[in-house]
Amino acid sequence: MSCYEQENYFSDKYEILNKLGKGATATIKLAKKINGDNTIYVVKEFRKKCKNETNKEYLKKITNEFCIGFSLHHENIVKTFDLIEDRDGKWFEILEHCSGGSLYEKINSGKLKDINIINCYFKQILLGVSYLHSMGVSHRDLKPENILLDKTQQHIKIIDFGISAVFRSVYDRRKHLIDGLCGSQPYISPEEYLNHNHYDGEKVDIWSCGVIYYFMLFTEIPWGEANSSDTYYQSFVLRGKDFFPSLDAFTPQSLEGLLRMLDTNPQTRISLNELIYSNWIQGIQSCGSTKEYDSHGPYPIGLHHKHIELKI
């Protein structure tokens, strides 16, 4: 079963409302269905094919992102609805609209100061990432810019699977290492710099979560990149917790949790399951969720996940 099947053209179904922004690979716009209700969608208009890029390579990048997003169903993951071409050859991905802005904007505004709200957001991030990993997907670009808030500013949604990788398929439960140095520099794990051809996709996401939590607490990134050329990173390696600007925001459990997320050795870095079921995370009231979670992990009880074959 393919995760994508063209029915008609984009301009036959959707009306563009306005442009939100433009990145290296896509332009982000708002739209609504022409013959639908007033539901607002986010539209990701992908860049056109480069001259040195084959049509197969171009479509593989687009469909890989769409197929991963379309297969995910969790309250802390943005919904992916459709992938559709227009008459001029442009491709559009249709996504859930989260009107509360990004976590990055929230942090930079200076309005994220309440430790209870910080912890509430962070627990939701962990639950979303844990679900991704249960589906065999490593995000590889976790950062506050890729975490959105809904209109209530209580629910967070992880977005952008453009460089995500599948480390375990639906039909083969064995986990395999992934490769490629990618992501945003301050959030990339040290092992990716050291050995970017083979690394654990789950552990690199856990490292990124640690950097995100640091940024939420201190409103600044700890280093430019986690390698030996960065003096701030080297200072952290040498000083550990004494590198942090302050310890006032921590409980003993949260301090230990952050240090274990930022363990420079991926072999001893805390697992997501251990972190979620730690006294620290279990003690956080998850303000953005009303769902129960079963004993096997943070998955809504009774939800049957729809597995989509990735034909790319």
CSV table of C-alpha atoms in Angstrom, one decimal:
chain,number,residue,atom,x,y,z
A,1,MET,CA,0.0,0.0,0.0
A,2,SER,CA,1.4,3.3,-1.0
A,3,CYS,CA,1.1,6.3,1.4
A,4,TYR,CA,0.5,8.7,-1.5
A,5,GLU,CA,-2.0,8.6,-4.3
A,6,GLN,CA,-2.8,11.7,-6.4
A,7,GLU,CA,-6.5,12.5,-6.8
A,8,ASN,CA,-6.6,16.0,-8.2
A,9,TYR,CA,-4.6,19.2,-8.3
A,10,PHE,CA,-3.9,21.5,-5.4
A,11,SER,CA,-5.5,24.6,-6.8
A,12,ASP,CA,-8.7,22.6,-7.4
A,13,LYS,CA,-9.0,21.8,-3.7
A,14,TYR,CA,-7.3,24.6,-1.7
A,15,GLU,CA,-7.3,28.4,-1.6
A,16,ILE,CA,-4.1,30.1,-0.4
A,17,LEU,CA,-4.8,32.7,2.4
A,18,ASN,CA,-1.4,34.1,3.2
A,19,LYS,CA,2.3,33.4,3.4
A,20,LEU,CA,3.9,32.7,6.8
A,21,GLY,CA,7.5,32.3,5.9
A,22,LYS,CA,10.1,30.8,3.7
A,23,GLY,CA,12.9,28.3,4.4
A,24,ALA,CA,15.6,26.6,2.4
A,25,THR,CA,13.4,23.7,1.2
A,26,ALA,CA,9.9,25.1,1.4
A,27,THR,CA,7.5,28.1,1.7
A,28,ILE,CA,4.9,27.9,4.5
A,29,LYS,CA,1.4,29.3,3.8
A,30,LEU,CA,-2.1,29.1,5.3
A,31,ALA,CA,-4.9,27.7,3.2
A,32,LYS,CA,-8.5,26.4,3.4
A,33,LYS,CA,-10.5,24.0,1.3
A,34,ILE,CA,-12.4,25.6,-1.5
A,35,ASN,CA,-15.5,23.4,-1.0
A,36,GLY,CA,-15.0,22.7,2.7
A,37,ASP,CA,-15.6,24.4,6.0
A,38,ASN,CA,-13.5,27.2,7.4
A,39,THR,CA,-10.8,24.9,8.8
A,40,ILE,CA,-7.4,26.5,8.3
A,41,TYR,CA,-4.5,24.3,7.2
A,42,VAL,CA,-0.7,24.9,7.0
A,43,VAL,CA,0.6,24.3,3.5
A,44,LYS,CA,4.2,23.5,2.9
A,45,GLU,CA,5.0,24.4,-0.7
A,46,PHE,CA,8.2,22.5,-1.6
A,47,ARG,CA,11.0,24.1,-3.6
A,48,LYS,CA,11.2,23.2,-7.2
A,49,LYS,CA,13.6,20.5,-8.4
A,50,CYS,CA,17.2,21.6,-8.6
A,51,LYS,CA,19.0,21.3,-11.9
A,52,ASN,CA,21.5,18.8,-10.6
A,53,GLU,CA,18.8,16.7,-9.0
A,54,THR,CA,17.0,13.8,-10.8
A,55,ASN,CA,13.2,13.6,-10.6
A,56,LYS,CA,13.5,10.4,-8.6
A,57,GLU,CA,15.8,12.0,-6.0
A,58,TYR,CA,13.5,15.0,-5.7
A,59,LEU,CA,10.3,13.0,-5.3
A,60,LYS,CA,12.1,10.7,-2.8
A,61,LYS,CA,12.8,13.6,-0.5
A,62,ILE,CA,9.2,14.9,-0.6
A,63,THR,CA,7.5,11.5,-0.2
A,64,ASN,CA,9.9,10.4,2.6
A,65,GLU,CA,8.8,13.4,4.7
A,66,PHE,CA,5.2,12.9,3.8
A,67,CYS,CA,5.0,9.2,4.4
A,68,ILE,CA,6.6,9.5,7.8
A,69,GLY,CA,4.4,12.3,8.9
A,70,PHE,CA,1.2,10.6,7.5
A,71,SER,CA,1.9,7.4,9.4
A,72,LEU,CA,2.1,9.2,12.8
A,73,HIS,CA,-1.0,9.6,15.1
A,74,HIS,CA,-0.2,11.1,18.4
A,75,GLU,CA,-1.5,14.2,20.3
A,76,ASN,CA,2.0,15.7,20.4
A,77,ILE,CA,2.8,15.2,16.7
A,78,VAL,CA,1.4,17.6,14.1
A,79,LYS,CA,-1.2,15.9,11.8
A,80,THR,CA,-0.2,15.4,8.2
A,81,PHE,CA,-3.2,15.2,5.9
A,82,ASP,CA,-2.2,15.2,2.3
A,83,LEU,CA,0.5,15.5,-0.4
A,84,ILE,CA,-0.7,17.0,-3.6
A,85,GLU,CA,0.8,18.3,-6.9
A,86,ASP,CA,-0.4,21.3,-8.9
A,87,ARG,CA,-0.5,21.8,-12.6
A,88,ASP,CA,2.8,23.7,-12.7
A,89,GLY,CA,4.6,20.8,-11.1
A,90,LYS,CA,4.8,22.2,-7.6
A,91,TRP,CA,4.2,19.9,-4.6
A,92,PHE,CA,2.3,20.8,-1.5
A,93,GLU,CA,2.0,19.1,1.9
A,94,ILE,CA,-1.1,19.8,3.9
A,95,LEU,CA,-0.7,19.9,7.7
A,96,GLU,CA,-2.5,20.7,10.9
A,97,HIS,CA,-2.5,24.4,11.8
A,98,CYS,CA,-1.1,25.2,15.3
A,99,SER,CA,-1.9,28.9,15.9
A,100,GLY,CA,0.0,29.3,19.2
A,101,GLY,CA,3.4,30.0,17.6
A,102,SER,CA,6.7,28.0,18.1
A,103,LEU,CA,8.3,27.1,21.4
A,104,TYR,CA,11.3,29.1,20.2
A,105,GLU,CA,9.2,32.3,20.0
A,106,LYS,CA,7.7,31.5,23.4
A,107,ILE,CA,11.2,31.2,24.9
A,108,ASN,CA,12.6,34.3,23.2
A,109,SER,CA,9.6,36.4,24.3
A,110,GLY,CA,10.6,36.0,27.9
A,111,LYS,CA,7.1,34.7,28.8
A,112,LEU,CA,8.3,31.1,29.6
A,113,LYS,CA,9.4,31.5,33.2
A,114,ASP,CA,7.1,29.3,35.2
A,115,ILE,CA,9.0,26.0,35.9
A,116,ASN,CA,5.7,24.1,36.0
A,117,ILE,CA,4.9,25.2,32.5
A,118,ILE,CA,8.4,24.5,31.3
A,119,ASN,CA,8.2,21.0,32.7
A,120,CYS,CA,4.7,20.5,31.3
A,121,TYR,CA,5.9,21.3,27.8
A,122,PHE,CA,9.0,19.2,28.2
A,123,LYS,CA,7.0,16.1,29.3
A,124,GLN,CA,4.9,16.5,26.2
A,125,ILE,CA,8.0,16.7,24.1
A,126,LEU,CA,9.3,13.5,25.6
A,127,LEU,CA,6.0,11.7,25.0
A,128,GLY,CA,5.9,12.8,21.4
A,129,VAL,CA,9.5,11.7,20.8
A,130,SER,CA,8.8,8.4,22.6
A,131,TYR,CA,5.9,7.7,20.2
A,132,LEU,CA,8.2,8.5,17.2
A,133,HIS,CA,10.7,6.0,18.5
A,134,SER,CA,8.0,3.4,19.0
A,135,MET,CA,7.2,3.8,15.3
A,136,GLY,CA,10.9,3.3,14.4
A,137,VAL,CA,11.5,6.9,13.5
A,138,SER,CA,14.3,9.2,14.7
A,139,HIS,CA,13.5,12.9,14.2
A,140,ARG,CA,17.1,14.1,13.9
A,141,ASP,CA,16.2,17.8,14.0
A,142,LEU,CA,14.5,18.4,17.3
A,143,LYS,CA,14.7,22.0,18.4
A,144,PRO,CA,12.3,24.7,19.7
A,145,GLU,CA,11.7,26.0,16.2
A,146,ASN,CA,10.2,22.5,15.3
A,147,ILE,CA,7.9,22.4,18.3
A,148,LEU,CA,4.6,24.4,18.0
A,149,LEU,CA,1.9,25.4,20.4
A,150,ASP,CA,-1.8,25.1,19.8
A,151,LYS,CA,-4.1,28.1,20.4
A,152,THR,CA,-4.5,27.2,24.1
A,153,GLN,CA,-0.7,27.4,24.6
A,154,GLN,CA,-1.0,24.2,26.6
A,155,HIS,CA,-0.5,21.5,23.9
A,156,ILE,CA,2.8,21.1,22.0
A,157,LYS,CA,3.2,19.5,18.6
A,158,ILE,CA,6.4,18.3,17.0
A,159,ILE,CA,6.8,19.2,13.3
A,160,ASP,CA,9.1,18.8,10.3
A,161,PHE,CA,10.2,15.2,9.4
A,162,GLY,CA,12.2,16.4,6.4
A,163,ILE,CA,15.5,14.8,7.7
A,164,SER,CA,13.9,12.1,9.9
A,165,ALA,CA,15.2,8.5,9.4
A,166,VAL,CA,13.6,5.1,9.9
A,167,PHE,CA,15.8,3.0,12.2
A,168,ARG,CA,13.4,0.1,12.5
A,169,SER,CA,10.8,-1.0,9.9
A,170,VAL,CA,7.3,-2.3,10.6
A,171,TYR,CA,8.2,-5.7,9.2
A,172,ASP,CA,11.7,-6.0,10.7
A,173,ARG,CA,11.8,-5.3,14.4
A,174,ARG,CA,15.6,-5.2,14.5
A,175,LYS,CA,17.0,-1.8,15.2
A,176,HIS,CA,19.8,-0.5,12.9
A,177,LEU,CA,22.2,2.4,13.1
A,178,ILE,CA,21.6,5.4,10.9
A,179,ASP,CA,24.1,7.8,9.3
A,180,GLY,CA,24.5,11.3,8.0
A,181,LEU,CA,25.5,14.5,9.9
A,182,CYS,CA,22.3,16.6,9.9
A,183,GLY,CA,20.2,18.8,12.1
A,184,SER,CA,20.8,22.2,13.7
A,185,GLN,CA,24.3,22.6,15.1
A,186,PRO,CA,23.6,23.3,18.8
A,187,TYR,CA,21.3,20.3,19.0
A,188,ILE,CA,23.5,17.8,17.2
A,189,SER,CA,24.9,15.1,19.5
A,190,PRO,CA,28.7,14.7,19.9
A,191,GLU,CA,28.7,11.2,18.4
A,192,GLU,CA,27.4,12.5,15.1
A,193,TYR,CA,30.4,14.7,14.8
A,194,LEU,CA,32.7,11.9,15.8
A,195,ASN,CA,31.2,9.1,13.7
A,196,HIS,CA,28.4,10.4,11.5
A,197,ASN,CA,28.3,7.2,9.5
A,198,HIS,CA,26.9,5.0,12.3
A,199,TYR,CA,24.9,6.2,15.3
A,200,ASP,CA,21.9,5.4,17.4
A,201,GLY,CA,18.9,7.4,16.1
A,202,GLU,CA,17.1,7.2,19.5
A,203,LYS,CA,20.1,8.5,21.5
A,204,VAL,CA,20.7,11.5,19.3
A,205,ASP,CA,17.1,12.6,19.8
A,206,ILE,CA,17.5,12.2,23.6
A,207,TRP,CA,20.6,14.5,23.4
A,208,SER,CA,18.6,17.1,21.5
A,209,CYS,CA,15.9,17.0,24.1
A,210,GLY,CA,18.5,17.8,26.8
A,211,VAL,CA,19.7,20.8,24.9
A,212,ILE,CA,16.1,21.9,24.4
A,213,TYR,CA,15.4,21.7,28.2
A,214,TYR,CA,18.6,23.7,28.9
A,215,PHE,CA,17.4,26.4,26.4
A,216,MET,CA,13.9,26.5,28.1
A,217,LEU,CA,15.5,26.9,31.5
A,218,PHE,CA,18.2,29.5,30.7
A,219,THR,CA,16.8,31.1,27.5
A,220,GLU,CA,20.2,30.6,25.8
A,221,ILE,CA,21.8,27.7,24.0
A,222,PRO,CA,24.7,26.1,25.9
A,223,TRP,CA,27.2,25.9,22.9
A,224,GLY,CA,27.5,26.4,19.2
A,225,GLU,CA,28.2,22.7,18.6
A,226,ALA,CA,29.0,19.7,20.6
A,227,ASN,CA,32.5,19.0,19.4
A,228,SER,CA,36.1,19.6,20.6
A,229,SER,CA,36.4,22.9,18.6
A,230,ASP,CA,33.8,24.6,20.7
A,231,THR,CA,35.1,26.1,24.0
A,232,TYR,CA,31.7,26.2,25.6
A,233,TYR,CA,31.1,22.5,25.0
A,234,GLN,CA,34.6,21.6,26.2
A,235,SER,CA,33.8,23.6,29.4
A,236,PHE,CA,30.7,21.6,29.9
A,237,VAL,CA,32.6,18.3,29.4
A,238,LEU,CA,35.2,19.4,32.1
A,239,ARG,CA,32.8,21.0,34.6
A,240,GLY,CA,29.5,19.1,34.3
A,241,LYS,CA,26.8,20.7,36.4
A,242,ASP,CA,29.1,23.6,37.4
A,243,PHE,CA,28.8,24.7,33.8
A,244,PHE,CA,25.2,25.6,34.2
A,245,PRO,CA,24.4,29.3,34.8
A,246,SER,CA,22.4,28.4,37.9
A,247,LEU,CA,21.2,25.4,39.8
A,248,ASP,CA,18.2,27.2,41.4
A,249,ALA,CA,15.7,25.9,38.8
A,250,PHE,CA,16.6,22.2,39.5
A,251,THR,CA,15.4,19.6,41.8
A,252,PRO,CA,18.0,16.8,42.5
A,253,GLN,CA,15.9,14.6,40.1
A,254,SER,CA,15.7,17.1,37.3
A,255,LEU,CA,19.4,17.9,37.5
A,256,GLU,CA,20.3,14.3,37.3
A,257,GLY,CA,17.9,13.9,34.4
A,258,LEU,CA,19.4,16.7,32.4
A,259,LEU,CA,23.0,15.5,33.0
A,260,ARG,CA,22.1,12.0,31.9
A,261,MET,CA,20.4,13.3,28.7
A,262,LEU,CA,23.6,15.3,28.0
A,263,ASP,CA,25.9,12.3,28.7
A,264,THR,CA,28.5,12.6,26.0
A,265,ASN,CA,28.7,8.8,25.8
A,266,PRO,CA,25.6,7.5,23.9
A,267,GLN,CA,26.1,4.0,25.4
A,268,THR,CA,25.5,5.3,28.9
A,269,ARG,CA,23.1,8.1,28.0
A,270,ILE,CA,19.7,7.7,29.6
A,271,SER,CA,17.1,5.9,27.6
A,272,LEU,CA,13.8,7.7,26.9
A,273,ASN,CA,11.8,5.0,28.6
A,274,GLU,CA,13.9,5.3,31.8
A,275,LEU,CA,13.6,9.1,31.6
A,276,ILE,CA,9.8,9.1,31.2
A,277,TYR,CA,9.3,6.7,34.1
A,278,SER,CA,11.7,8.5,36.4
A,279,ASN,CA,10.4,10.1,39.5
A,280,TRP,CA,11.1,13.5,37.9
A,281,ILE,CA,9.0,13.1,34.8
A,282,GLN,CA,6.3,11.0,36.4
A,283,GLY,CA,5.9,13.8,39.0
A,284,ILE,CA,5.1,16.4,36.3
A,285,GLN,CA,1.5,17.3,35.7
A,286,SER,CA,1.1,17.0,32.0
A,287,CYS,CA,-1.1,20.1,31.4
A,288,GLY,CA,-1.6,19.4,27.7
A,289,SER,CA,-3.0,15.8,28.0
A,290,THR,CA,-6.0,14.2,29.3
A,291,LYS,CA,-5.3,10.7,27.9
A,292,GLU,CA,-4.4,7.6,29.8
A,293,TYR,CA,-1.1,5.8,29.0
A,294,ASP,CA,-0.5,2.1,29.2
A,295,SER,CA,2.3,0.3,31.0
A,296,HIS,CA,4.2,-0.3,27.8
A,297,GLY,CA,4.9,3.4,27.1
A,298,PRO,CA,3.3,6.7,26.4
A,299,TYR,CA,0.7,5.5,23.8
A,300,PRO,CA,-3.0,6.3,24.1
A,301,ILE,CA,-4.9,3.2,25.3
A,302,GLY,CA,-6.9,1.6,22.5
A,303,LEU,CA,-5.3,3.5,19.7
A,304,HIS,CA,-4.4,1.2,16.8
A,305,HIS,CA,-1.6,2.8,14.9
A,306,LYS,CA,-1.9,2.8,11.2
A,307,HIS,CA,1.3,1.6,9.6
A,308,ILE,CA,2.0,3.0,6.2
A,309,GLU,CA,4.5,1.3,3.9
A,310,LEU,CA,7.2,3.7,2.8
A,311,LYS,CA,7.5,3.4,-0.9
A,312,ILE,CA,10.1,5.9,-1.8
